[in-house]
Amino acid sequence: LEKTVQIGCQAVQAERGTVFLNDEKTGELYSRVALGNYRREIRILNTKGIAGWCYTNGRSELVTIPYEDKRFAREYDEITGFTTQNILCAPLRTLGGRLIGVSQFLNKRVRNFTRTDLLFIEAITEQAATLVQVSNQFYSVPQLQLAEILIENSALDLVFFGNSGAEANEGAMKLARRYGKLNRDGAFEIITAL
């Protein structure tokens, strides 16, 4: 996510970029990644400010003069000492379309943000949502496609993905123990050498 925000800031020449995820328990958006000189977690109601409006309405927004916009939550500028000059904000959705947060970019370094900037931010936000969702609990489209290819071209019936080499090794050992217990007269011990 941090790389996505870095790319977004560079591409649209923003001073700051943040990914806010929705906390369903508290009804708040919290900063998952912040790029710029203010790095502590920020929490705002998921109905407040431009980010809250974008989240609540599920729509992107480009605001050129925030202090003239009724939706703008100026108190966060007062708390942080930052002056927001313009805003790009885009909804963050899962692969299934469920709204999970927003990405927000502040203060284009030269002039104002444009519709082209907004389209770019929408595109990278869509990619960021894929990154947020990829874990052992969720599958990405490329993972599913790879699993189908592996099953079609091998003797495998199932495919499991791990997030790290250690996790993959641990899964392989558990699978070997189970196989040995069921198919090799109860053998379950694995002997390895480093």
mmCIF file of C-alpha atoms in Angstrom:
data_model
loop_
_atom_site.group_PDB
_atom_site.id
_atom_site.type_symbol
_atom_site.label_atom_id
_atom_site.label_comp_id
_atom_site.label_asym_id
_atom_site.label_seq_id
_atom_site.Cartn_x
_atom_site.Cartn_y
_atom_site.Cartn_z
ATOM 1 C CA LEU A 1 0.000 0.000 0.000
ATOM 2 C CA GLU A 2 2.764 2.422 0.837
ATOM 3 C CA LYS A 3 4.269 1.961 -2.621
ATOM 4 C CA THR A 4 0.848 2.613 -4.180
ATOM 5 C CA VAL A 5 0.537 5.870 -2.242
ATOM 6 C CA GLN A 6 4.099 6.861 -3.207
ATOM 7 C CA ILE A 7 3.342 6.247 -6.883
ATOM 8 C CA GLY A 8 0.089 8.192 -6.589
ATOM 9 C CA CYS A 9 1.795 11.167 -4.924
ATOM 10 C CA GLN A 10 4.533 11.254 -7.556
ATOM 11 C CA ALA A 11 2.170 10.834 -10.508
ATOM 12 C CA VAL A 12 -0.289 13.569 -9.503
ATOM 13 C CA GLN A 13 2.358 15.700 -7.745
ATOM 14 C CA ALA A 14 0.579 15.594 -4.369
ATOM 15 C CA GLU A 15 2.179 16.701 -1.102
ATOM 16 C CA ARG A 16 0.397 13.983 0.857
ATOM 17 C CA GLY A 17 -1.409 10.739 0.234
ATOM 18 C CA THR A 18 -3.325 8.492 2.610
ATOM 19 C CA VAL A 19 -5.264 5.245 2.451
ATOM 20 C CA PHE A 20 -8.129 5.216 4.956
ATOM 21 C CA LEU A 21 -9.796 1.907 5.828
ATOM 22 C CA ASN A 22 -13.220 1.700 7.442
ATOM 23 C CA ASP A 23 -13.426 0.384 10.998
ATOM 24 C CA GLU A 24 -16.891 -1.176 11.065
ATOM 25 C CA LYS A 25 -16.942 -1.367 14.871
ATOM 26 C CA THR A 26 -16.349 2.351 15.435
ATOM 27 C CA GLY A 27 -17.754 3.818 12.214
ATOM 28 C CA GLU A 28 -14.434 5.537 11.585
ATOM 29 C CA LEU A 29 -11.998 5.748 8.723
ATOM 30 C CA TYR A 30 -8.443 5.224 9.965
ATOM 31 C CA SER A 31 -5.224 5.931 8.113
ATOM 32 C CA ARG A 32 -3.510 2.728 7.057
ATOM 33 C CA VAL A 33 -0.776 4.467 5.068
ATOM 34 C CA ALA A 34 0.144 8.125 5.153
ATOM 35 C CA LEU A 35 2.797 9.694 3.010
ATOM 36 C CA GLY A 36 4.056 13.148 3.808
ATOM 37 C CA ASN A 37 5.426 14.685 6.985
ATOM 38 C CA TYR A 38 2.470 13.652 9.192
ATOM 39 C CA ARG A 39 2.671 9.914 9.880
ATOM 40 C CA ARG A 40 0.626 9.102 12.966
ATOM 41 C CA GLU A 41 -2.735 7.373 12.695
ATOM 42 C CA ILE A 42 -5.641 9.643 11.841
ATOM 43 C CA ARG A 43 -9.214 8.610 12.650
ATOM 44 C CA ILE A 44 -12.284 10.392 11.306
ATOM 45 C CA LEU A 45 -15.955 9.480 11.290
ATOM 46 C CA ASN A 46 -16.762 7.656 8.066
ATOM 47 C CA THR A 47 -19.380 10.324 7.344
ATOM 48 C CA LYS A 48 -17.170 13.379 7.994
ATOM 49 C CA GLY A 49 -15.064 15.471 5.636
ATOM 50 C CA ILE A 50 -14.390 14.818 1.974
ATOM 51 C CA ALA A 51 -13.031 11.329 2.770
ATOM 52 C CA GLY A 52 -16.215 10.527 4.728
ATOM 53 C CA TRP A 53 -18.408 11.872 1.938
ATOM 54 C CA CYS A 54 -16.514 9.816 -0.637
ATOM 55 C CA TYR A 55 -16.852 6.706 1.559
ATOM 56 C CA THR A 56 -20.540 7.263 2.371
ATOM 57 C CA ASN A 57 -21.488 7.962 -1.255
ATOM 58 C CA GLY A 58 -19.053 5.515 -2.860
ATOM 59 C CA ARG A 59 -17.976 8.178 -5.354
ATOM 60 C CA SER A 60 -14.706 9.880 -6.217
ATOM 61 C CA GLU A 61 -14.333 13.584 -5.631
ATOM 62 C CA LEU A 62 -12.041 16.397 -6.768
ATOM 63 C CA VAL A 63 -12.207 19.508 -4.574
ATOM 64 C CA THR A 64 -10.282 22.570 -5.758
ATOM 65 C CA ILE A 65 -11.091 24.960 -2.868
ATOM 66 C CA PRO A 66 -11.770 22.864 0.264
ATOM 67 C CA TYR A 67 -12.350 25.784 2.649
ATOM 68 C CA GLU A 68 -15.352 26.821 0.524
ATOM 69 C CA ASP A 69 -16.812 23.284 0.574
ATOM 70 C CA LYS A 70 -19.306 22.553 3.391
ATOM 71 C CA ARG A 71 -18.173 18.918 3.535
ATOM 72 C CA PHE A 72 -14.553 19.813 4.330
ATOM 73 C CA ALA A 73 -13.481 19.037 7.934
ATOM 74 C CA ARG A 74 -11.108 21.943 8.590
ATOM 75 C CA GLU A 75 -10.493 20.932 12.201
ATOM 76 C CA TYR A 76 -7.997 18.303 11.011
ATOM 77 C CA ASP A 77 -5.898 21.044 9.411
ATOM 78 C CA GLU A 78 -6.041 22.916 12.729
ATOM 79 C CA ILE A 79 -4.932 19.814 14.668
ATOM 80 C CA THR A 80 -2.057 18.967 12.297
ATOM 81 C CA GLY A 81 -1.015 22.503 11.321
ATOM 82 C CA PHE A 82 -1.387 21.535 7.659
ATOM 83 C CA THR A 83 -3.212 23.740 5.128
ATOM 84 C CA THR A 84 -5.251 21.768 2.598
ATOM 85 C CA GLN A 85 -5.386 23.530 -0.761
ATOM 86 C CA ASN A 86 -7.005 20.849 -2.943
ATOM 87 C CA ILE A 87 -8.140 17.236 -2.603
ATOM 88 C CA LEU A 88 -8.501 14.066 -4.668
ATOM 89 C CA CYS A 89 -10.417 11.232 -3.053
ATOM 90 C CA ALA A 90 -11.487 7.835 -4.438
ATOM 91 C CA PRO A 91 -13.403 4.893 -2.911
ATOM 92 C CA LEU A 92 -11.555 1.665 -2.113
ATOM 93 C CA ARG A 93 -13.567 -1.485 -2.963
ATOM 94 C CA THR A 94 -12.902 -5.204 -2.639
ATOM 95 C CA LEU A 95 -12.846 -7.417 -5.724
ATOM 96 C CA GLY A 96 -16.482 -8.200 -4.902
ATOM 97 C CA GLY A 97 -17.398 -4.497 -4.903
ATOM 98 C CA ARG A 98 -17.724 -4.001 -1.115
ATOM 99 C CA LEU A 99 -16.624 -0.528 0.000
ATOM 100 C CA ILE A 100 -13.758 -0.794 2.536
ATOM 101 C CA GLY A 101 -12.232 2.694 2.577
ATOM 102 C CA VAL A 102 -10.878 5.560 0.471
ATOM 103 C CA SER A 103 -7.601 6.927 -0.818
ATOM 104 C CA GLN A 104 -7.009 10.635 -0.486
ATOM 105 C CA PHE A 105 -4.342 12.894 -1.995
ATOM 106 C CA LEU A 106 -3.774 16.493 -0.905
ATOM 107 C CA ASN A 107 -2.231 19.613 -2.407
ATOM 108 C CA LYS A 108 -0.996 19.351 -5.951
ATOM 109 C CA ARG A 109 2.414 21.008 -5.976
ATOM 110 C CA VAL A 110 1.657 23.027 -9.131
ATOM 111 C CA ARG A 111 -1.848 24.472 -9.716
ATOM 112 C CA ASN A 112 -4.889 22.261 -9.019
ATOM 113 C CA PHE A 113 -5.667 18.599 -9.491
ATOM 114 C CA THR A 114 -7.358 17.713 -12.787
ATOM 115 C CA ARG A 115 -9.907 15.132 -13.937
ATOM 116 C CA THR A 116 -6.978 13.183 -15.419
ATOM 117 C CA ASP A 117 -5.360 13.110 -11.959
ATOM 118 C CA LEU A 118 -8.636 11.802 -10.538
ATOM 119 C CA LEU A 119 -8.847 9.037 -13.148
ATOM 120 C CA PHE A 120 -5.283 7.996 -12.322
ATOM 121 C CA ILE A 121 -6.039 7.938 -8.581
ATOM 122 C CA GLU A 122 -9.163 5.854 -9.212
ATOM 123 C CA ALA A 123 -7.056 3.343 -11.159
ATOM 124 C CA ILE A 124 -4.338 2.980 -8.524
ATOM 125 C CA THR A 125 -6.951 2.864 -5.748
ATOM 126 C CA GLU A 126 -8.527 -0.090 -7.522
ATOM 127 C CA GLN A 127 -5.102 -1.767 -7.514
ATOM 128 C CA ALA A 128 -4.569 -0.882 -3.843
ATOM 129 C CA ALA A 129 -7.858 -2.559 -2.965
ATOM 130 C CA THR A 130 -6.531 -5.758 -4.519
ATOM 131 C CA LEU A 131 -3.414 -5.490 -2.333
ATOM 132 C CA VAL A 132 -5.462 -4.884 0.824
ATOM 133 C CA GLN A 133 -7.550 -7.930 0.093
ATOM 134 C CA VAL A 134 -4.776 -10.400 -0.724
ATOM 135 C CA SER A 135 -4.162 -12.644 2.288
ATOM 136 C CA ASN A 136 -4.843 -16.232 3.173
ATOM 137 C CA GLN A 137 -8.479 -15.348 3.795
ATOM 138 C CA PHE A 138 -9.047 -13.808 0.362
ATOM 139 C CA TYR A 139 -7.942 -14.643 -3.137
ATOM 140 C CA SER A 140 -7.007 -12.336 -5.953
ATOM 141 C CA VAL A 141 -7.999 -12.937 -9.559
ATOM 142 C CA PRO A 142 -4.386 -13.774 -10.588
ATOM 143 C CA GLN A 143 -4.144 -16.304 -7.724
ATOM 144 C CA LEU A 144 -7.335 -18.015 -8.864
ATOM 145 C CA GLN A 145 -6.131 -18.099 -12.471
ATOM 146 C CA LEU A 146 -2.784 -19.574 -11.416
ATOM 147 C CA ALA A 147 -4.516 -22.192 -9.251
ATOM 148 C CA GLU A 148 -6.684 -23.257 -12.201
ATOM 149 C CA ILE A 149 -3.601 -23.567 -14.460
ATOM 150 C CA LEU A 150 -1.734 -25.628 -11.831
ATOM 151 C CA ILE A 151 -4.684 -27.983 -11.338
ATOM 152 C CA GLU A 152 -5.248 -28.407 -15.083
ATOM 153 C CA ASN A 153 -1.578 -29.129 -15.813
ATOM 154 C CA SER A 154 -0.667 -31.385 -12.891
ATOM 155 C CA ALA A 155 -2.003 -34.214 -10.796
ATOM 156 C CA LEU A 156 -3.073 -31.740 -8.130
ATOM 157 C CA ASP A 157 -6.662 -31.478 -6.936
ATOM 158 C CA LEU A 158 -6.106 -28.486 -4.659
ATOM 159 C CA VAL A 159 -3.676 -25.569 -4.559
ATOM 160 C CA PHE A 160 -2.731 -23.583 -1.458
ATOM 161 C CA PHE A 161 -0.913 -20.258 -1.447
ATOM 162 C CA GLY A 162 1.248 -18.919 1.389
ATOM 163 C CA ASN A 163 2.289 -15.350 2.101
ATOM 164 C CA SER A 164 5.882 -16.305 2.861
ATOM 165 C CA GLY A 165 8.399 -19.079 2.335
ATOM 166 C CA ALA A 166 8.237 -20.041 6.027
ATOM 167 C CA GLU A 167 4.460 -20.298 5.812
ATOM 168 C CA ALA A 168 4.686 -22.419 2.666
ATOM 169 C CA ASN A 169 7.253 -24.748 4.308
ATOM 170 C CA GLU A 170 5.117 -25.095 7.416
ATOM 171 C CA GLY A 171 2.086 -25.953 5.282
ATOM 172 C CA ALA A 172 4.089 -28.533 3.308
ATOM 173 C CA MET A 173 5.280 -30.201 6.532
ATOM 174 C CA LYS A 174 1.749 -30.348 7.936
ATOM 175 C CA LEU A 175 0.518 -31.847 4.681
ATOM 176 C CA ALA A 176 3.351 -34.429 4.680
ATOM 177 C CA ARG A 177 2.573 -35.423 8.293
ATOM 178 C CA ARG A 178 -1.103 -35.847 7.512
ATOM 179 C CA TYR A 179 -0.354 -37.857 4.379
ATOM 180 C CA GLY A 180 2.066 -40.094 6.310
ATOM 181 C CA LYS A 181 -0.426 -40.635 9.085
ATOM 182 C CA LEU A 182 -3.215 -41.606 6.662
ATOM 183 C CA ASN A 183 -1.264 -43.443 3.936
ATOM 184 C CA ARG A 184 2.064 -44.617 5.402
ATOM 185 C CA ASP A 185 1.110 -46.719 8.426
ATOM 186 C CA GLY A 186 0.920 -43.777 10.759
ATOM 187 C CA ALA A 187 4.284 -42.247 9.832
ATOM 188 C CA PHE A 188 4.218 -38.613 10.799
ATOM 189 C CA GLU A 189 7.775 -37.611 11.662
ATOM 190 C CA ILE A 190 9.645 -35.434 9.218
ATOM 191 C CA ILE A 191 13.421 -35.431 9.283
ATOM 192 C CA THR A 192 15.072 -32.427 7.670
ATOM 193 C CA ALA A 193 18.626 -31.312 7.205
ATOM 194 C CA LEU A 194 19.782 -27.732 6.783
#
